[in-house]
PDB file of C-alpha atoms in Angstrom:
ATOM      1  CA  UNK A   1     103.171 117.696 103.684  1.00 89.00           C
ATOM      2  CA  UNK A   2     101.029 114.094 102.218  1.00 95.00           C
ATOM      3  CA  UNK A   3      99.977 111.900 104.994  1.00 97.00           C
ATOM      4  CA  UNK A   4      99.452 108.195 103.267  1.00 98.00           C
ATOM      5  CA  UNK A   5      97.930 105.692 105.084  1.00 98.00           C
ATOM      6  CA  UNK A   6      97.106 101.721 104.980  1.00 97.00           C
ATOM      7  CA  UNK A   7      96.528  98.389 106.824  1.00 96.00           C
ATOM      8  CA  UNK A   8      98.851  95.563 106.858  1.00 94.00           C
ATOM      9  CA  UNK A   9      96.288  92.920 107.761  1.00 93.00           C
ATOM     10  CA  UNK A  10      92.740  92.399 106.414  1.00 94.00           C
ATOM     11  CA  UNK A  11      90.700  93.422 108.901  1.00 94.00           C
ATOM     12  CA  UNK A  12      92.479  96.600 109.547  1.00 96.00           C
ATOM     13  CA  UNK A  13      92.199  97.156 106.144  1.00 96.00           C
ATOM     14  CA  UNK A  14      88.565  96.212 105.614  1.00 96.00           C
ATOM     15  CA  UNK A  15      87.528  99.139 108.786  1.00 98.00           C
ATOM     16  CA  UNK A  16      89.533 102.088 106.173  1.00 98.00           C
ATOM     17  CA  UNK A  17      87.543 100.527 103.235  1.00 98.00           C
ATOM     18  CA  UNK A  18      84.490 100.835 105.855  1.00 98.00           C
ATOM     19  CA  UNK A  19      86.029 104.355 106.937  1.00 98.00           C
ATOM     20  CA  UNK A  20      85.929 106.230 103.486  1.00 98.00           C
ATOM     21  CA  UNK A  21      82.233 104.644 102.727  1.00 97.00           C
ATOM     22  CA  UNK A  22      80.953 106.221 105.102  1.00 98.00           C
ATOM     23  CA  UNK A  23      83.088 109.595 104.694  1.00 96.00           C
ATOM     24  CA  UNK A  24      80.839 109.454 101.074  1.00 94.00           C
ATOM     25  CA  UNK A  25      77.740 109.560 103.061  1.00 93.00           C
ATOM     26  CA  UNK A  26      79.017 113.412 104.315  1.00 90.00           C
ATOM     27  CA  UNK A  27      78.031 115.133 101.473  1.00 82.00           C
ATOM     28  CA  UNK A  28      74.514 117.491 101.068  1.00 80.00           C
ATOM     29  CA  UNK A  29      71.948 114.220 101.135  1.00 80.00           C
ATOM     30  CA  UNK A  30      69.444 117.440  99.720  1.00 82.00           C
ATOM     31  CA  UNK A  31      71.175 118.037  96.224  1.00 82.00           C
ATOM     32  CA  UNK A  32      69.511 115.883  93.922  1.00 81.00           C
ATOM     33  CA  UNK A  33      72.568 115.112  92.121  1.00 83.00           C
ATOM     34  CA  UNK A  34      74.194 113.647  95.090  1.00 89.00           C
ATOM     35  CA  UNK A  35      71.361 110.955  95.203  1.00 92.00           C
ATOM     36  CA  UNK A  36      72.851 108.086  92.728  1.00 92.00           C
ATOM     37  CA  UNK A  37      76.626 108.368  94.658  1.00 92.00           C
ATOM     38  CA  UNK A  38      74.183 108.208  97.710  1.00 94.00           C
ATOM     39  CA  UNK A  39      72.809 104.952  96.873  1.00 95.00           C
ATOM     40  CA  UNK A  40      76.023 103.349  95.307  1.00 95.00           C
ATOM     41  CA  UNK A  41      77.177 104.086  98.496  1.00 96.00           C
ATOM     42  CA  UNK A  42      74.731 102.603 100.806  1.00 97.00           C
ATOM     43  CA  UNK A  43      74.417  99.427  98.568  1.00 97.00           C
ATOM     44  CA  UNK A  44      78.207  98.755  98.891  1.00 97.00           C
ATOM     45  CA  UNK A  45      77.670  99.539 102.585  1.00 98.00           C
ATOM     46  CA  UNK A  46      74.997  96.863 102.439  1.00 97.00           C
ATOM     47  CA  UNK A  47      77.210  94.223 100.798  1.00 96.00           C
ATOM     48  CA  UNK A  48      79.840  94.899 103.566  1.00 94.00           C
ATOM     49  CA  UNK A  49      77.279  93.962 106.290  1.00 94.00           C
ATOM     50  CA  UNK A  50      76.427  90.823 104.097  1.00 92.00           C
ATOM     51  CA  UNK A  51      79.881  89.602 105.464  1.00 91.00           C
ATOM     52  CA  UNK A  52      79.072  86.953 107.966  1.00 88.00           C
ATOM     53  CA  UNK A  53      82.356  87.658 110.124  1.00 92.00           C
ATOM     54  CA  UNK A  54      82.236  91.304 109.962  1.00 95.00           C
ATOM     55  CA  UNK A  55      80.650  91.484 113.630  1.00 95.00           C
ATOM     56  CA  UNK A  56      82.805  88.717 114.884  1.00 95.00           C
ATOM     57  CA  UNK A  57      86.103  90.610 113.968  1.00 96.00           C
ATOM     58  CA  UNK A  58      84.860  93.967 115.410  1.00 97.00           C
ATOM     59  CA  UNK A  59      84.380  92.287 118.632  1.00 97.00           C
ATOM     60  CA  UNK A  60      88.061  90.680 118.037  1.00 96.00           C
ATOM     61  CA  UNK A  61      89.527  93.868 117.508  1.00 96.00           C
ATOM     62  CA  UNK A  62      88.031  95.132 120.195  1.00 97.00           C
ATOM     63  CA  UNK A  63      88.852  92.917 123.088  1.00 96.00           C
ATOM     64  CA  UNK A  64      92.348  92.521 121.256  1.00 94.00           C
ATOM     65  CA  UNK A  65      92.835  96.430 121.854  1.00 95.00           C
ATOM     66  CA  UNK A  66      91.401  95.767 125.481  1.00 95.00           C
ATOM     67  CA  UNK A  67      94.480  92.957 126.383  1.00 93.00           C
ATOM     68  CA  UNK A  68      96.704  95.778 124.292  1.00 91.00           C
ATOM     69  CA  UNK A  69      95.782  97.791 127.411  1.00 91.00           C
ATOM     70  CA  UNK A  70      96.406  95.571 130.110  1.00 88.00           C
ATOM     71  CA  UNK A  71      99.771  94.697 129.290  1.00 85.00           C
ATOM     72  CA  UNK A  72     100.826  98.761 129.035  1.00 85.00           C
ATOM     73  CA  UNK A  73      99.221  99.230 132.506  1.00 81.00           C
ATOM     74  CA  UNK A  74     102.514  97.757 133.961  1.00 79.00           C
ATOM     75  CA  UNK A  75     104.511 100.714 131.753  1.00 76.00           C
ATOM     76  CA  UNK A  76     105.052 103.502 134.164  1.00 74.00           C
ATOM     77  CA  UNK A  77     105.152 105.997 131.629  1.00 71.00           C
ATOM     78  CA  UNK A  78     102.064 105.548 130.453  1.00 77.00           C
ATOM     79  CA  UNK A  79      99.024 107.718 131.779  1.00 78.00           C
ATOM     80  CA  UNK A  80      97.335 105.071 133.210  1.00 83.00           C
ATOM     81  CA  UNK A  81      93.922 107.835 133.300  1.00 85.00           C
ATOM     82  CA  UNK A  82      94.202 107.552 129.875  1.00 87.00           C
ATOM     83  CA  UNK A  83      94.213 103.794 129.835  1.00 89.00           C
ATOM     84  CA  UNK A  84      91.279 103.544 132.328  1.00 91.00           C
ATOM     85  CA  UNK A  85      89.175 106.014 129.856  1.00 93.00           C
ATOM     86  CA  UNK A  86      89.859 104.013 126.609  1.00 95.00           C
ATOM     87  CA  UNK A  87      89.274 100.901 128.702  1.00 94.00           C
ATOM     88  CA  UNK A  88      85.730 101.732 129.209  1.00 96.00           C
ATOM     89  CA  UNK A  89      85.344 102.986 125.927  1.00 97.00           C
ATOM     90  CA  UNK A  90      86.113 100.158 124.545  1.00 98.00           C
ATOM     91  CA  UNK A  91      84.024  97.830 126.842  1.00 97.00           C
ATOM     92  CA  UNK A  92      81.052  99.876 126.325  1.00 98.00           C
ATOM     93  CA  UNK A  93      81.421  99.309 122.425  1.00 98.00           C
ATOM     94  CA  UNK A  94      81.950  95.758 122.708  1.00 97.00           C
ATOM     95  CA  UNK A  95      78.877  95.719 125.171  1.00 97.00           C
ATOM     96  CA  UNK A  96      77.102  97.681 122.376  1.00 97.00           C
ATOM     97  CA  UNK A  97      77.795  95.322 119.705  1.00 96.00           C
ATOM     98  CA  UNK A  98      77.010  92.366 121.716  1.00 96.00           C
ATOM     99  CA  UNK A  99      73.642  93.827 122.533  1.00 95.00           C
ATOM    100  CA  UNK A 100      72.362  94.599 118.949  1.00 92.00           C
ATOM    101  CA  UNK A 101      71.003  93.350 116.161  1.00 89.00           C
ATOM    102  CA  UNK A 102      72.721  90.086 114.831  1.00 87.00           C
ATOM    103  CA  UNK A 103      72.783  91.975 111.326  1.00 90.00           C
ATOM    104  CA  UNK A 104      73.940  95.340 110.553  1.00 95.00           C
ATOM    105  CA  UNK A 105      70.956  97.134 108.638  1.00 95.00           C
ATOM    106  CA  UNK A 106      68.426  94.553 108.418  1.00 92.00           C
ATOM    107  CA  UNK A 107      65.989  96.811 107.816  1.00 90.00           C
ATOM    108  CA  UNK A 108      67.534  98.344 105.020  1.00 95.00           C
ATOM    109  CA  UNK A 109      67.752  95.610 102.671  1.00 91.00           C
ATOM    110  CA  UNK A 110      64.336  95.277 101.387  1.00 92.00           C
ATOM    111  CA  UNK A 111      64.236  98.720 100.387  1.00 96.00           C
ATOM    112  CA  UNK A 112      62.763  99.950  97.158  1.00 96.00           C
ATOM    113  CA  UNK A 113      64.811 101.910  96.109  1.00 96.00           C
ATOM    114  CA  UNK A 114      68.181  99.950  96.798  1.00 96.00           C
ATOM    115  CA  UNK A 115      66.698  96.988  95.319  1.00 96.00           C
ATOM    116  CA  UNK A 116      65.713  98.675  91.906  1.00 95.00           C
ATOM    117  CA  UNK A 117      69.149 100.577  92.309  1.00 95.00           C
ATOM    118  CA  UNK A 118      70.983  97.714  92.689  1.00 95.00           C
ATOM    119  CA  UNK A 119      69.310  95.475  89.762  1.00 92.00           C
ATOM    120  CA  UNK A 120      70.724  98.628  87.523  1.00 92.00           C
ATOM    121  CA  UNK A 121      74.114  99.923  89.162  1.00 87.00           C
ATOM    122  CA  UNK A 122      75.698  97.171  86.884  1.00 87.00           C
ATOM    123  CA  UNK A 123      74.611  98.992  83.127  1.00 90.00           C
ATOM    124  CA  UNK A 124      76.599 102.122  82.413  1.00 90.00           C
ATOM    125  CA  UNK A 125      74.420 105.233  83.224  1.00 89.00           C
ATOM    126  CA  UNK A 126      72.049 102.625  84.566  1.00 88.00           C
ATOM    127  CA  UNK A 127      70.610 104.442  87.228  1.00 90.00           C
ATOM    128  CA  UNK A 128      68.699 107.313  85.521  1.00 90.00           C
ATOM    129  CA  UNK A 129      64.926 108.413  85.751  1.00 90.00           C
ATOM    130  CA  UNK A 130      64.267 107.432  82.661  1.00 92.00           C
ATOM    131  CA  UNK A 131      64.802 103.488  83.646  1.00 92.00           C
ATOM    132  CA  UNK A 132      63.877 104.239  87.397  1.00 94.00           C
ATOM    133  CA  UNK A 133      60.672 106.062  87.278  1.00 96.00           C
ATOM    134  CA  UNK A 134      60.926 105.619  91.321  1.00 96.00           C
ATOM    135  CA  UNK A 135      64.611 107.519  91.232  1.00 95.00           C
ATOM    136  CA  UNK A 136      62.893 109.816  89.397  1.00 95.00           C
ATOM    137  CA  UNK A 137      60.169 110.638  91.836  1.00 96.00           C
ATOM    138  CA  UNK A 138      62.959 110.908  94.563  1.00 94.00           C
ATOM    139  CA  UNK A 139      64.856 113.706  92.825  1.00 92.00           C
ATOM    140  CA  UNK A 140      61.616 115.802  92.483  1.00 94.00           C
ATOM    141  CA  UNK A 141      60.905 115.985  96.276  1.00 93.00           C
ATOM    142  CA  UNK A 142      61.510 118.663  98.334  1.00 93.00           C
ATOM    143  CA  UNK A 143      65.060 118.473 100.015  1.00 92.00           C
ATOM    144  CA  UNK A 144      63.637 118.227 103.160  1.00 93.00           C
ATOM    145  CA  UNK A 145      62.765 114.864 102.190  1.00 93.00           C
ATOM    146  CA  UNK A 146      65.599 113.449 100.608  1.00 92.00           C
ATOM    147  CA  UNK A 147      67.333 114.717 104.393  1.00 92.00           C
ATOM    148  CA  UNK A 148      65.293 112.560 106.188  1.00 94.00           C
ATOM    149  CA  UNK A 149      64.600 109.430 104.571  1.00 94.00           C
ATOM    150  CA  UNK A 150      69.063 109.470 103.860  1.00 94.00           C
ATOM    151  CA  UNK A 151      69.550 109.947 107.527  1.00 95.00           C
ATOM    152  CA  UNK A 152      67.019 107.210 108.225  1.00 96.00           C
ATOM    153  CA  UNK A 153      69.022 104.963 105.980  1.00 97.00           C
ATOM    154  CA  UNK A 154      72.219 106.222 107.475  1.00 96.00           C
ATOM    155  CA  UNK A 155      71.165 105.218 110.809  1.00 96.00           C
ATOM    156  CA  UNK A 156      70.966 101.502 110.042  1.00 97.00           C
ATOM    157  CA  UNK A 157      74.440 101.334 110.438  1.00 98.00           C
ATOM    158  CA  UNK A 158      75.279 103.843 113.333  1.00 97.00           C
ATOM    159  CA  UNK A 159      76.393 100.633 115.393  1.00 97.00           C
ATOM    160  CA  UNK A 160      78.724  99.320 112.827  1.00 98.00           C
ATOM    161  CA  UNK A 161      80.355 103.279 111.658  1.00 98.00           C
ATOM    162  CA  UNK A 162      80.638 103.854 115.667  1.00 98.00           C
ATOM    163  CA  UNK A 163      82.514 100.649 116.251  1.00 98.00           C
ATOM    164  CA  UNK A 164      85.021 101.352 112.988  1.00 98.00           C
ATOM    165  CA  UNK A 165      85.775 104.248 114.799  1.00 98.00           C
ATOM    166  CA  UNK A 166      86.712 103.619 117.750  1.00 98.00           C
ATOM    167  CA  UNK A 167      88.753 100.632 116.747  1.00 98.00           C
ATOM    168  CA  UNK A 168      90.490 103.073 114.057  1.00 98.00           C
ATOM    169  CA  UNK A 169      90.770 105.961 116.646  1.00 98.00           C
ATOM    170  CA  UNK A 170      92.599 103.857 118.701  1.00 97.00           C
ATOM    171  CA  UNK A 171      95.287 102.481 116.073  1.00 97.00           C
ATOM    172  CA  UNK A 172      95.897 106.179 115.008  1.00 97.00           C
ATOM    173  CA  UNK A 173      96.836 107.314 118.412  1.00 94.00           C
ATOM    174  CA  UNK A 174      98.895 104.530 119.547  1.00 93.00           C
ATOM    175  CA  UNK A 175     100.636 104.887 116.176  1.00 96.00           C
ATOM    176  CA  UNK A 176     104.466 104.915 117.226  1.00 95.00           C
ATOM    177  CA  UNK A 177     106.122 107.534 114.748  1.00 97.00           C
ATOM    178  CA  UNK A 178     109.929 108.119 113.733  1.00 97.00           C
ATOM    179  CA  UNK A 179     111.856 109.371 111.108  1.00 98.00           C
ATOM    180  CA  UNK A 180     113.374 107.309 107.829  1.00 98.00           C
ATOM    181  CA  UNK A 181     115.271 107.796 104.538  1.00 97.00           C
ATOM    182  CA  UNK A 182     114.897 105.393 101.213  1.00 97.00           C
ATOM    183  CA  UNK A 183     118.131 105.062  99.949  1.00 97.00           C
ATOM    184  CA  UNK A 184     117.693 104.777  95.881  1.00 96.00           C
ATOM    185  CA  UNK A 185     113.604 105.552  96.407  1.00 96.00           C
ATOM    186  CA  UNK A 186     113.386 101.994  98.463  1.00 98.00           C
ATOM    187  CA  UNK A 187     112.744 101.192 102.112  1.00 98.00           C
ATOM    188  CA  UNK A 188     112.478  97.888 104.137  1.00 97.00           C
ATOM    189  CA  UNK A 189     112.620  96.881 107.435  1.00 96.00           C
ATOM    190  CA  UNK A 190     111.788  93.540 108.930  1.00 96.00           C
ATOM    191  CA  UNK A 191     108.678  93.169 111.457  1.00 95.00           C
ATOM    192  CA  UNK A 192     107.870  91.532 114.498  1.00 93.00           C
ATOM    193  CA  UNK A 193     105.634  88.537 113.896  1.00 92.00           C
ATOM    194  CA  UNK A 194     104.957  88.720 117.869  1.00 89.00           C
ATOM    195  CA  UNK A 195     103.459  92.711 117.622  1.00 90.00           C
ATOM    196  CA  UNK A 196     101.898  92.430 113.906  1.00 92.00           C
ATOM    197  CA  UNK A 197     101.186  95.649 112.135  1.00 95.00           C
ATOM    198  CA  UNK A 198      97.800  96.479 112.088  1.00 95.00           C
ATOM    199  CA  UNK A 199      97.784 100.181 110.703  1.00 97.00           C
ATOM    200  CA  UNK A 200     100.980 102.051 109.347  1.00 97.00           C
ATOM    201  CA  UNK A 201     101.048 105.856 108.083  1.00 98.00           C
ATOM    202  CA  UNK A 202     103.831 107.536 106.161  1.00 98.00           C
ATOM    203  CA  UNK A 203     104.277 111.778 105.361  1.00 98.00           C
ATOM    204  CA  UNK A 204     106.255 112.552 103.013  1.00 97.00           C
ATOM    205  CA  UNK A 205     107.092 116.854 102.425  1.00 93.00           C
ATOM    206  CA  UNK A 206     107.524 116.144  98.737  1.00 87.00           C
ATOM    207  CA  UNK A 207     102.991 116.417  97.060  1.00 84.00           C
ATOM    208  CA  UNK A 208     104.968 115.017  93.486  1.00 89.00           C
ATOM    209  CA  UNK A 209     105.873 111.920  95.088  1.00 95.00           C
ATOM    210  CA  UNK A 210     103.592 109.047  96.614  1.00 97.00           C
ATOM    211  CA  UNK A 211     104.630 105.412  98.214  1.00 98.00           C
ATOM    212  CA  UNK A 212     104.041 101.952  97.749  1.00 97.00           C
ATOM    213  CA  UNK A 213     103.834  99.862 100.520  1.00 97.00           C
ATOM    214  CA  UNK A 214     103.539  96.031 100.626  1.00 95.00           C
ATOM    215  CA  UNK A 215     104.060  94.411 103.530  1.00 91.00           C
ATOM    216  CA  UNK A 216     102.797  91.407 105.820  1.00 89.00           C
ATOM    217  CA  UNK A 217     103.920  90.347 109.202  1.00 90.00           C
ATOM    218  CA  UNK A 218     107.549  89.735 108.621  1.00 94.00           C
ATOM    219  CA  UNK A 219     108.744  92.463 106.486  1.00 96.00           C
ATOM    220  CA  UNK A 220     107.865  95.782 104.942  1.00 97.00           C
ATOM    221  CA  UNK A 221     108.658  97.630 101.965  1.00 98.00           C
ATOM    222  CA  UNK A 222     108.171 101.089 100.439  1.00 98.00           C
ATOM    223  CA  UNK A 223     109.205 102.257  97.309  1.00 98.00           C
ATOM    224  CA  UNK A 224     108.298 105.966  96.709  1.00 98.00           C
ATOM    225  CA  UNK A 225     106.860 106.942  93.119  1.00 97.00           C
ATOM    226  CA  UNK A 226     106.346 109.909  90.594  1.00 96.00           C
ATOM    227  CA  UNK A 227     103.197 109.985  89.154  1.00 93.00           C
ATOM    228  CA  UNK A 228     103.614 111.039  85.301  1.00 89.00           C
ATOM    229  CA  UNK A 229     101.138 112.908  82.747  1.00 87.00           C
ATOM    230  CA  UNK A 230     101.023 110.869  80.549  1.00 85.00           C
ATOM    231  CA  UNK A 231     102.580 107.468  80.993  1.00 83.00           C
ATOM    232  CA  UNK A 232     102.877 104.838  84.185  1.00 92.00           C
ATOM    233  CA  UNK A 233     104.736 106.680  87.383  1.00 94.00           C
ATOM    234  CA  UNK A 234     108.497 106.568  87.696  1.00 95.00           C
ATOM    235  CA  UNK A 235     110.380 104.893  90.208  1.00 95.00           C
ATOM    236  CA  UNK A 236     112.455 107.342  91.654  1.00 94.00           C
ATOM    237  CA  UNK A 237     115.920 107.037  92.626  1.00 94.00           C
ATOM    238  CA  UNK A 238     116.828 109.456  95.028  1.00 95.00           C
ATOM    239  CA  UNK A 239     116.840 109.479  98.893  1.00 96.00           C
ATOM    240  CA  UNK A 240     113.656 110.083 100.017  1.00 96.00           C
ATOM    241  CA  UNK A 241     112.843 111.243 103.964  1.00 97.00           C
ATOM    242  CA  UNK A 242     109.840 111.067 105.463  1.00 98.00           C
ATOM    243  CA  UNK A 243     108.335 109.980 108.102  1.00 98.00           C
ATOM    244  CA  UNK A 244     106.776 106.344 109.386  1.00 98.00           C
ATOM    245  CA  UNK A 245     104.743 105.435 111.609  1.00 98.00           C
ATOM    246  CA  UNK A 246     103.158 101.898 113.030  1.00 97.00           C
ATOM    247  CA  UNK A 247     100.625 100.390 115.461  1.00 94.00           C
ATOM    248  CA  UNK A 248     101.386  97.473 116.558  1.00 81.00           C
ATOM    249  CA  UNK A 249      99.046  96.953 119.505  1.00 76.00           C
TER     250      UNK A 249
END
């Protein structure tokens, strides 16, 4: 079984982007090989918190998750515990990002390292010891020090990974699943503009095969693939089951 995932609108979309950053940060910070993805990593994590919206849409999500909520409390097959507990979660992260700092990882940004790291990332092979003497330094400290000084740097953005999650949590368990063929390798189906698809997954039993989805708030395709060895992937042709599922909340 191959779960695929994506986002149909931006900001749903910009939280997975967000989502597998930080799943590069879980990797041994006290192998000194890991330290240049390390720092690739944190500067594109940096650039995302340049975004001047970024906090403005998390607390948009967020309080459009909350009104989500409201309107299934008058379901009466919903577990309205349930509700009440995401309810406060929710509130307490929007209380959360209300009360902190007006930028994500402020204090990150003048950084040593990341600047020099970042004035090199462009150059191919650019971030060596031999053109960083600092980097160089780094990777000849004991591990226990590489640990802390990544988890210090990790920390800086705590409030914005927490509030991807919960958002993303969420999506993925309101996601309303059911099960679809593509006649000829192709599959569409028309939207509701009213409930807009924020986050859609798709498994498929077949590993060869792997979908293409495109989509907006009217209409959404999916045309599965074969990826080829060497040469582009083939379109298939056959019927294809699997399984869909949206969140439209």
């Amino acid at each position: 079984m191959a779960r695929y995932e994506t986002a149909l609108q931006e900001r749903t979309r910009s939280l997975l982007r967000l989502e597998t950053l930080f799943h590069c940060l879980d990797q041994d910070f006290s192998a000194p090989e890991s330290l240049r993805a390390l720092l690739r990593t944190f500067l594109e994590l940096l650039d995302f918190c340049q975004r001047p919206e970024l906090r403005v849409d998390l607390l948009l999500e967020l309080d459009r998750m909350i009104q989500a909520l409201h309107a299934w409390k008058e379901s009466q097959l919903v577990d309205q515990g349930a509700l009440s507990a995401w309810e406060d979660r929710l509130h307490a992260q929007q209380q959360a990002l209300r009360s902190g700092p007006q930028n994500f990882a402020e204090g990150l940004r003048h950084q040593e390292l990341l600047q020099l790291a970042r004035g090199r990332q462009a150059v191919a092979g650019g971030l060596s010891g031999a053109d960083l003497p600092l980097l160089a330094f780094w990777e000849q400290q004991e591990p226990a020090f590489r640990v802390a000084q990544m988890q210090r740097w990790r920390a800086h953005f705590d409030l914005l990974e927490d509030s991807a999650a919960v958002i993303l949590l969420f999506l993925r368990e309101s996601l309303d699943w059911s099960f679809q063929s593509a006649e000829h390798g192709r599959f569409g189906t028309p939207l509701n503009p009213r409930q807009p698809v924020s986050l859609l997954q798709i498994e498929v039993q077949t590993p060869e095969i792997y979908p293409k989805i495109s989509g907006g708030m009217h209409r959404l395709h999916i045309q599965f693939l074969q990826w080829m060895d060497p040469g582009p992937s083939r379109a298939l042709e056959s019927t294809i089951p699997f399984r869909l599922a949206l969140s439209a909340c």
